[in-house]
């Protein structure tokens, strides 16, 4: 009896051992099987979502230049959430963030990036607008000078340099995408309509390229842009966009709007008054015609308004005087006329058809650094109220019918570094 029990126990043990071996053998091909036995250990074998891994590998395959060898560890030896520049979610092994800025990468953009359905770029708020200021000074070296842009203004830096390529349509599938930044690259083609169907997107920036010229994005601004109601930054300047600007009335969260240096025509003025959070409006060097909409006076947070080198006409609306935090106004190279509104910061309205007397309330613009009024039709004396502009460094009133006694003028503006009084009716009195 004991021998039979022992034999039975041995057979059962052997059977269990064989089953155990079988489970372990199968588990070599199934990590989940190992976990069932509690035998899983740390391993370089890839775990997590295979779709994300393949998307990243396809992304890496399109990178033709990697001077810093950033992507050498992008292989199956490590989990993809441990690859440099890749961040996974806390509760899942899906890619939520790609950080590849300033890594000297070049190549084209793989459409497989559209499979990273959990990709989400957090909000970016650098401490200042210095890159924006440098760009402004690069285009207008005599305008801003050393003017300091307020520290609470937002600007987003470039993300990655692309040697060539188009914006893949598949990017429109990234429903969680918050930021799309290809500033200063050389992408081409059109903006996919689906990009603006991303209702969560907050930053869309495809601006200038310092290395190979401007981006070559062409076509029209799609009307689907109104679907991107969470946008706070839209920078599409320095491209080849054409047509009229569609209605932006639903984009009431916009802080920065840059559509300059394109071939855009006039837009729908009734929508601009809804951009109540706008701080920077840059529409210079386009083909925009018509009057400046009166509704612009509703943009109480506007700090910089640049629309030079267009076909604007009519009077500068008096509502511009309501923009009490405006520090920069550049409207030169248009066909504007009428009076200059007061309460401005930096003022450049040169090369227009503005006429009449210089307003006395210009003296209330105590933060003025540069006052550029050249090539207009002003007449009469320079107001004595301008004596309050102690920080004025540049004054250009070339080619007017202005009059005053020059020595008194020079005493008033003791901080002047640049002064152009040519072709006026000024008097020169030799001091005693």
XYZ file of C-alpha atoms in Angstrom:
432
model
C 0.000 0.000 0.000
C 2.765 2.366 0.918
C 4.582 1.510 -2.293
C 1.457 2.255 -4.350
C 0.962 5.614 -2.597
C 4.606 6.453 -3.118
C 4.368 5.503 -6.777
C 1.186 7.528 -7.210
C 2.801 10.527 -5.510
C 5.846 10.177 -7.770
C 3.684 10.078 -10.911
C 1.694 13.099 -9.757
C 4.869 14.989 -8.936
C 6.359 14.078 -12.276
C 3.195 15.212 -14.071
C 3.169 18.469 -12.138
C 6.852 18.940 -12.909
C 6.204 18.360 -16.620
C 3.316 20.814 -16.572
C 5.498 23.290 -14.699
C 8.272 22.884 -17.280
C 5.717 23.327 -20.053
C 4.426 26.542 -18.519
C 7.948 27.874 -18.140
C 8.791 26.892 -21.714
C 5.716 28.651 -23.041
C 6.508 31.594 -20.821
C 9.728 32.119 -22.686
C 7.484 33.352 -25.461
C 4.933 35.043 -23.220
C 6.021 37.430 -20.514
C 2.487 37.343 -19.189
C 2.887 33.618 -18.538
C 5.938 34.253 -16.412
C 4.046 36.826 -14.416
C 1.388 34.210 -13.611
C 4.051 32.098 -11.942
C 5.581 35.075 -10.186
C 8.911 34.419 -11.910
C 9.198 37.553 -14.056
C 12.431 39.448 -13.525
C 13.920 42.637 -14.946
C 14.777 42.081 -18.578
C 15.763 44.163 -21.601
C 12.888 42.573 -23.511
C 10.532 45.250 -24.762
C 7.294 45.562 -22.830
C 4.373 47.927 -23.218
C 2.628 49.150 -26.311
C 4.135 47.815 -29.529
C 2.419 50.457 -31.628
C 4.263 53.239 -29.807
C 7.560 51.379 -30.097
C 7.190 50.903 -33.836
C 6.156 54.534 -34.276
C 9.314 55.673 -32.479
C 11.513 53.342 -34.516
C 9.950 54.680 -37.725
C 10.516 58.189 -36.366
C 14.186 57.343 -35.729
C 14.547 55.838 -39.207
C 13.718 59.201 -40.789
C 16.459 61.001 -38.854
C 19.391 61.301 -41.256
C 21.616 63.478 -39.096
C 22.323 62.793 -35.414
C 25.564 64.575 -34.551
C 25.222 63.942 -30.823
C 24.260 60.256 -31.266
C 21.104 60.835 -29.285
C 19.246 57.985 -30.927
C 21.861 55.245 -30.662
C 20.107 53.808 -27.547
C 16.789 53.784 -29.435
C 16.679 49.992 -29.839
C 15.107 46.903 -28.304
C 17.741 46.675 -25.555
C 15.762 49.170 -23.485
C 12.101 49.880 -22.983
C 11.142 52.778 -25.233
C 9.984 54.856 -22.260
C 13.665 54.850 -21.197
C 14.922 56.195 -24.525
C 16.378 59.666 -24.378
C 13.795 62.336 -25.027
C 10.847 59.971 -24.514
C 8.481 60.192 -21.549
C 5.797 57.633 -20.769
C 2.612 57.991 -18.783
C 2.506 57.349 -15.045
C -0.302 54.832 -15.277
C 0.468 53.304 -18.658
C 3.431 52.601 -20.908
C 2.440 54.953 -23.704
C 4.447 57.868 -25.058
C 3.125 61.154 -23.695
C 6.014 63.494 -24.461
C 8.924 63.876 -26.898
C 11.672 66.313 -25.890
C 14.221 66.591 -28.679
C 14.960 70.296 -28.709
C 18.436 71.664 -29.455
C 19.892 68.228 -30.275
C 21.112 69.030 -33.819
C 18.830 66.460 -35.432
C 17.973 66.606 -39.121
C 15.829 64.539 -41.440
C 12.162 64.247 -42.307
C 9.085 63.589 -40.215
C 7.675 60.060 -40.281
C 3.885 59.846 -40.682
C 3.972 57.036 -38.079
C 4.216 59.728 -35.417
C 0.456 59.916 -35.831
C 0.242 56.539 -34.077
C 1.494 58.061 -30.821
C -2.075 58.652 -29.768
C -1.179 59.574 -26.175
C 1.402 62.179 -27.180
C 0.869 65.321 -25.145
C 3.177 68.333 -24.902
C 2.788 70.403 -21.703
C 2.307 74.146 -21.617
C 5.445 76.228 -22.099
C 5.945 79.604 -20.496
C 9.527 80.869 -20.707
C 10.478 83.860 -18.629
C 10.661 86.485 -21.338
C 10.150 87.491 -24.934
C 13.842 87.900 -25.757
C 13.784 85.623 -28.850
C 10.787 87.571 -30.135
C 12.599 90.833 -29.443
C 15.676 89.595 -31.322
C 13.513 88.607 -34.287
C 11.819 92.021 -34.257
C 15.179 93.809 -34.096
C 16.554 91.625 -36.892
C 13.755 92.788 -39.197
C 13.554 96.366 -37.875
C 16.987 97.261 -36.498
C 16.072 100.911 -35.904
C 12.722 100.312 -34.225
C 12.920 98.742 -30.780
C 16.494 99.503 -29.808
C 17.139 98.269 -26.298
C 13.486 98.242 -25.293
C 12.864 95.533 -22.688
C 9.838 93.352 -23.404
C 7.746 92.625 -20.265
C 8.674 89.404 -18.493
C 5.086 88.099 -18.466
C 4.854 87.878 -22.258
C 4.876 84.363 -23.664
C 7.048 82.897 -26.365
C 7.761 79.326 -27.402
C 11.196 78.281 -28.644
C 11.938 75.986 -31.559
C 11.465 72.273 -30.975
C 13.494 70.399 -33.576
C 15.195 71.168 -36.884
C 13.887 69.287 -39.908
C 15.976 69.165 -43.057
C 12.950 68.822 -45.332
C 9.530 67.276 -45.640
C 5.866 68.061 -45.207
C 3.538 68.030 -42.230
C 2.048 64.511 -42.232
C -1.736 64.380 -42.317
C -1.537 61.699 -39.614
C -0.565 64.351 -37.064
C -4.212 65.346 -37.092
C -4.928 62.098 -35.244
C -3.046 63.186 -32.115
C -6.157 64.136 -30.180
C -4.208 64.892 -26.996
C -1.612 67.123 -28.665
C -1.209 70.485 -26.955
C 1.795 71.942 -28.755
C 3.025 71.709 -32.350
C 6.197 73.762 -32.804
C 8.386 73.721 -35.918
C 9.692 77.268 -35.618
C 12.735 77.992 -37.782
C 12.789 74.801 -39.840
C 12.321 74.112 -43.548
C 9.138 72.123 -43.875
C 6.997 72.597 -46.976
C 3.579 71.863 -48.406
C 0.205 72.797 -46.961
C -1.177 72.760 -43.441
C -3.367 69.640 -43.129
C -6.974 70.558 -42.406
C -7.055 67.960 -39.636
C -4.421 69.853 -37.628
C -6.965 72.441 -36.568
C -9.535 69.802 -35.679
C -7.394 69.085 -32.619
C -9.607 70.823 -30.105
C -6.982 70.575 -27.338
C -4.098 72.152 -29.237
C -2.807 75.340 -27.623
C 0.367 76.188 -29.568
C 0.768 75.976 -33.349
C 4.047 77.429 -34.566
C 5.535 76.846 -38.033
C 7.413 80.124 -38.341
C 10.813 81.195 -39.604
C 13.852 79.151 -40.589
C 17.247 80.760 -39.912
C 19.267 77.989 -41.562
C 17.703 77.448 -44.970
C 15.404 80.420 -45.385
C 11.765 80.593 -44.466
C 9.437 77.668 -44.335
C 7.672 76.924 -47.589
C 4.192 76.325 -46.226
C 1.693 77.453 -48.852
C -2.031 77.470 -49.507
C -4.782 79.117 -47.493
C -5.453 79.215 -43.776
C -8.180 76.611 -43.442
C -11.496 77.642 -41.914
C -11.175 74.644 -39.583
C -8.885 76.833 -37.492
C -12.006 77.943 -35.631
C -12.223 74.416 -34.172
C -8.938 74.887 -32.303
C -10.648 76.939 -29.631
C -7.908 76.355 -27.032
C -5.140 77.977 -29.087
C -3.177 80.570 -27.161
C -0.377 80.878 -29.725
C -0.684 80.797 -33.510
C 2.529 81.575 -35.407
C 2.418 80.965 -39.143
C 4.564 83.895 -40.244
C 7.338 83.727 -42.814
C 5.611 81.331 -45.208
C 3.736 81.541 -48.516
C 0.180 81.528 -47.287
C -2.396 83.205 -49.517
C -6.048 84.184 -49.449
C -8.018 85.978 -46.789
C -7.668 85.365 -43.074
C -10.683 83.305 -41.929
C -12.756 84.278 -38.939
C -10.871 83.964 -35.664
C -13.777 84.948 -33.440
C -13.824 81.602 -31.579
C -10.142 81.823 -30.639
C -10.698 83.993 -27.589
C -7.760 82.405 -25.723
C -5.139 83.592 -28.222
C -2.183 85.418 -26.680
C 0.118 85.554 -29.731
C -1.049 85.839 -33.348
C 1.707 86.074 -35.961
C 0.653 85.889 -39.626
C 3.295 88.291 -40.960
C 5.442 87.901 -44.089
C 2.959 85.940 -46.181
C 0.682 86.849 -49.077
C -2.493 87.166 -47.053
C -5.351 89.461 -47.949
C -7.977 91.112 -45.809
C -9.799 89.031 -43.204
C -13.118 89.230 -41.399
C -12.871 92.210 -39.104
C -15.895 91.285 -37.000
C -13.939 88.473 -35.326
C -10.903 90.392 -34.089
C -12.761 92.070 -31.252
C -13.258 88.683 -29.582
C -9.511 88.119 -29.145
C -9.660 89.692 -25.706
C -6.516 87.950 -24.402
C -4.305 88.882 -27.343
C -0.963 90.459 -26.411
C 0.882 90.352 -29.736
C -0.686 90.946 -33.155
C 1.792 90.743 -36.016
C 0.414 91.015 -39.550
C 3.195 92.946 -41.302
C 4.387 92.435 -44.903
C 1.236 91.013 -46.438
C -1.374 92.216 -48.906
C -3.956 93.182 -46.318
C -6.125 96.076 -47.445
C -8.942 98.090 -45.943
C -9.258 100.150 -42.768
C -8.017 99.121 -39.341
C -11.156 97.784 -37.618
C -12.506 99.916 -34.794
C -12.994 96.710 -32.769
C -9.253 96.510 -32.187
C -9.799 98.858 -29.262
C -11.372 95.949 -27.363
C -8.021 94.163 -27.111
C -7.171 95.607 -23.713
C -4.141 93.318 -23.223
C -2.500 94.135 -26.560
C 1.169 95.096 -26.147
C 2.535 94.963 -29.705
C 0.600 95.717 -32.889
C 2.583 95.555 -36.120
C 0.898 95.783 -39.519
C 3.490 97.667 -41.547
C 3.977 97.182 -45.298
C 0.394 96.376 -46.216
C -2.357 98.240 -48.062
C -4.250 99.607 -45.081
C -6.033 102.903 -45.616
C -8.259 105.325 -43.773
C -7.796 106.830 -40.336
C -6.154 105.124 -37.394
C -9.240 104.439 -35.253
C -9.525 106.449 -32.071
C -10.198 103.181 -30.223
C -6.456 102.424 -30.448
C -6.120 105.005 -27.695
C -7.916 102.557 -25.382
C -4.984 100.141 -25.591
C -3.372 101.349 -22.395
C -0.672 98.644 -22.206
C 0.406 98.991 -25.845
C 4.181 99.422 -26.021
C 4.734 99.006 -29.759
C 2.738 100.266 -32.752
C 4.232 99.860 -36.224
C 2.014 100.889 -39.130
C 4.520 102.373 -41.565
C 4.277 101.675 -45.275
C 0.486 101.899 -45.550
C -1.941 104.543 -46.774
C -3.233 105.738 -43.426
C -4.282 109.246 -42.548
C -5.818 111.192 -39.706
C -4.661 111.871 -36.166
C -2.337 109.811 -33.997
C -4.031 108.253 -30.969
C -2.499 108.930 -27.568
C -1.318 106.674 -24.732
C 1.162 104.668 -26.744
C 4.538 103.154 -25.968
C 6.803 102.673 -28.995
C 5.371 104.514 -31.993
C 6.317 104.072 -35.652
C 3.783 105.459 -38.117
C 6.262 106.592 -40.740
C 5.560 106.622 -44.488
C 1.821 107.212 -44.326
C -0.443 110.186 -44.977
C -1.041 111.291 -41.422
C -1.690 115.010 -41.153
C -2.623 117.812 -38.798
C -0.993 118.908 -35.573
C 0.957 116.577 -33.360
C -1.368 115.872 -30.399
C -0.442 117.383 -27.052
C -1.304 114.156 -25.269
C 1.705 112.445 -26.851
C 3.485 113.780 -23.791
C 1.582 111.265 -21.675
C 3.481 108.426 -23.394
C 6.260 108.631 -20.846
C 7.625 105.189 -21.781
C 8.392 106.174 -25.373
C 11.880 105.182 -26.478
C 11.522 105.904 -30.198
C 9.112 108.205 -31.980
C 9.235 107.751 -35.758
C 6.894 110.088 -37.637
C 8.858 110.674 -40.834
C 7.306 110.944 -44.301
C 3.874 112.218 -43.284
C 2.099 115.583 -43.522
C 2.242 116.956 -39.981
C 2.468 120.706 -39.423
C 2.786 123.247 -36.652
C 5.047 123.209 -33.595
C 6.335 120.203 -31.715
C 4.177 120.176 -28.560
C 5.858 121.380 -25.381
C 4.234 118.423 -23.598
C 6.851 116.183 -25.218
C 9.301 117.514 -22.630
C 8.027 114.735 -20.353
C 9.553 112.109 -22.652
C 12.808 112.002 -20.708
C 13.722 108.549 -22.002
C 13.262 109.320 -25.708
C 16.334 108.114 -27.597
C 15.282 108.530 -31.235
C 13.116 111.150 -32.910
C 12.528 111.214 -36.666
C 10.255 113.922 -38.080
C 11.809 114.057 -41.541
C 9.822 115.792 -44.319
C 6.996 117.682 -42.586
C 6.001 121.302 -42.088
C 6.863 121.380 -38.408
C 8.258 124.451 -36.676
C 9.999 125.300 -33.404
C 13.304 126.636 -32.109
C 15.895 123.860 -32.415
C 18.093 124.599 -29.324
C 15.041 124.394 -27.059
C 14.144 121.075 -28.641
C 17.581 119.646 -27.946
C 17.408 120.691 -24.290
C 14.039 118.976 -23.887
C 15.278 115.630 -25.212
C 18.484 115.210 -23.252
C 18.679 111.420 -23.804
C 18.528 111.586 -27.608
C 20.887 109.366 -29.593
C 19.270 109.789 -33.017
C 17.620 112.952 -34.345
C 16.363 113.662 -37.877
C 14.768 117.085 -38.423
C 15.382 117.376 -42.172
C 12.977 119.153 -44.535
C 10.932 121.117 -42.007
C 10.548 124.769 -41.047
C 12.629 124.803 -37.885
C 14.483 127.882 -36.657
C 18.047 127.873 -35.405
C 18.914 130.405 -32.730
C 22.554 130.769 -31.699
C 22.737 130.616 -27.874
C 24.081 133.737 -26.148
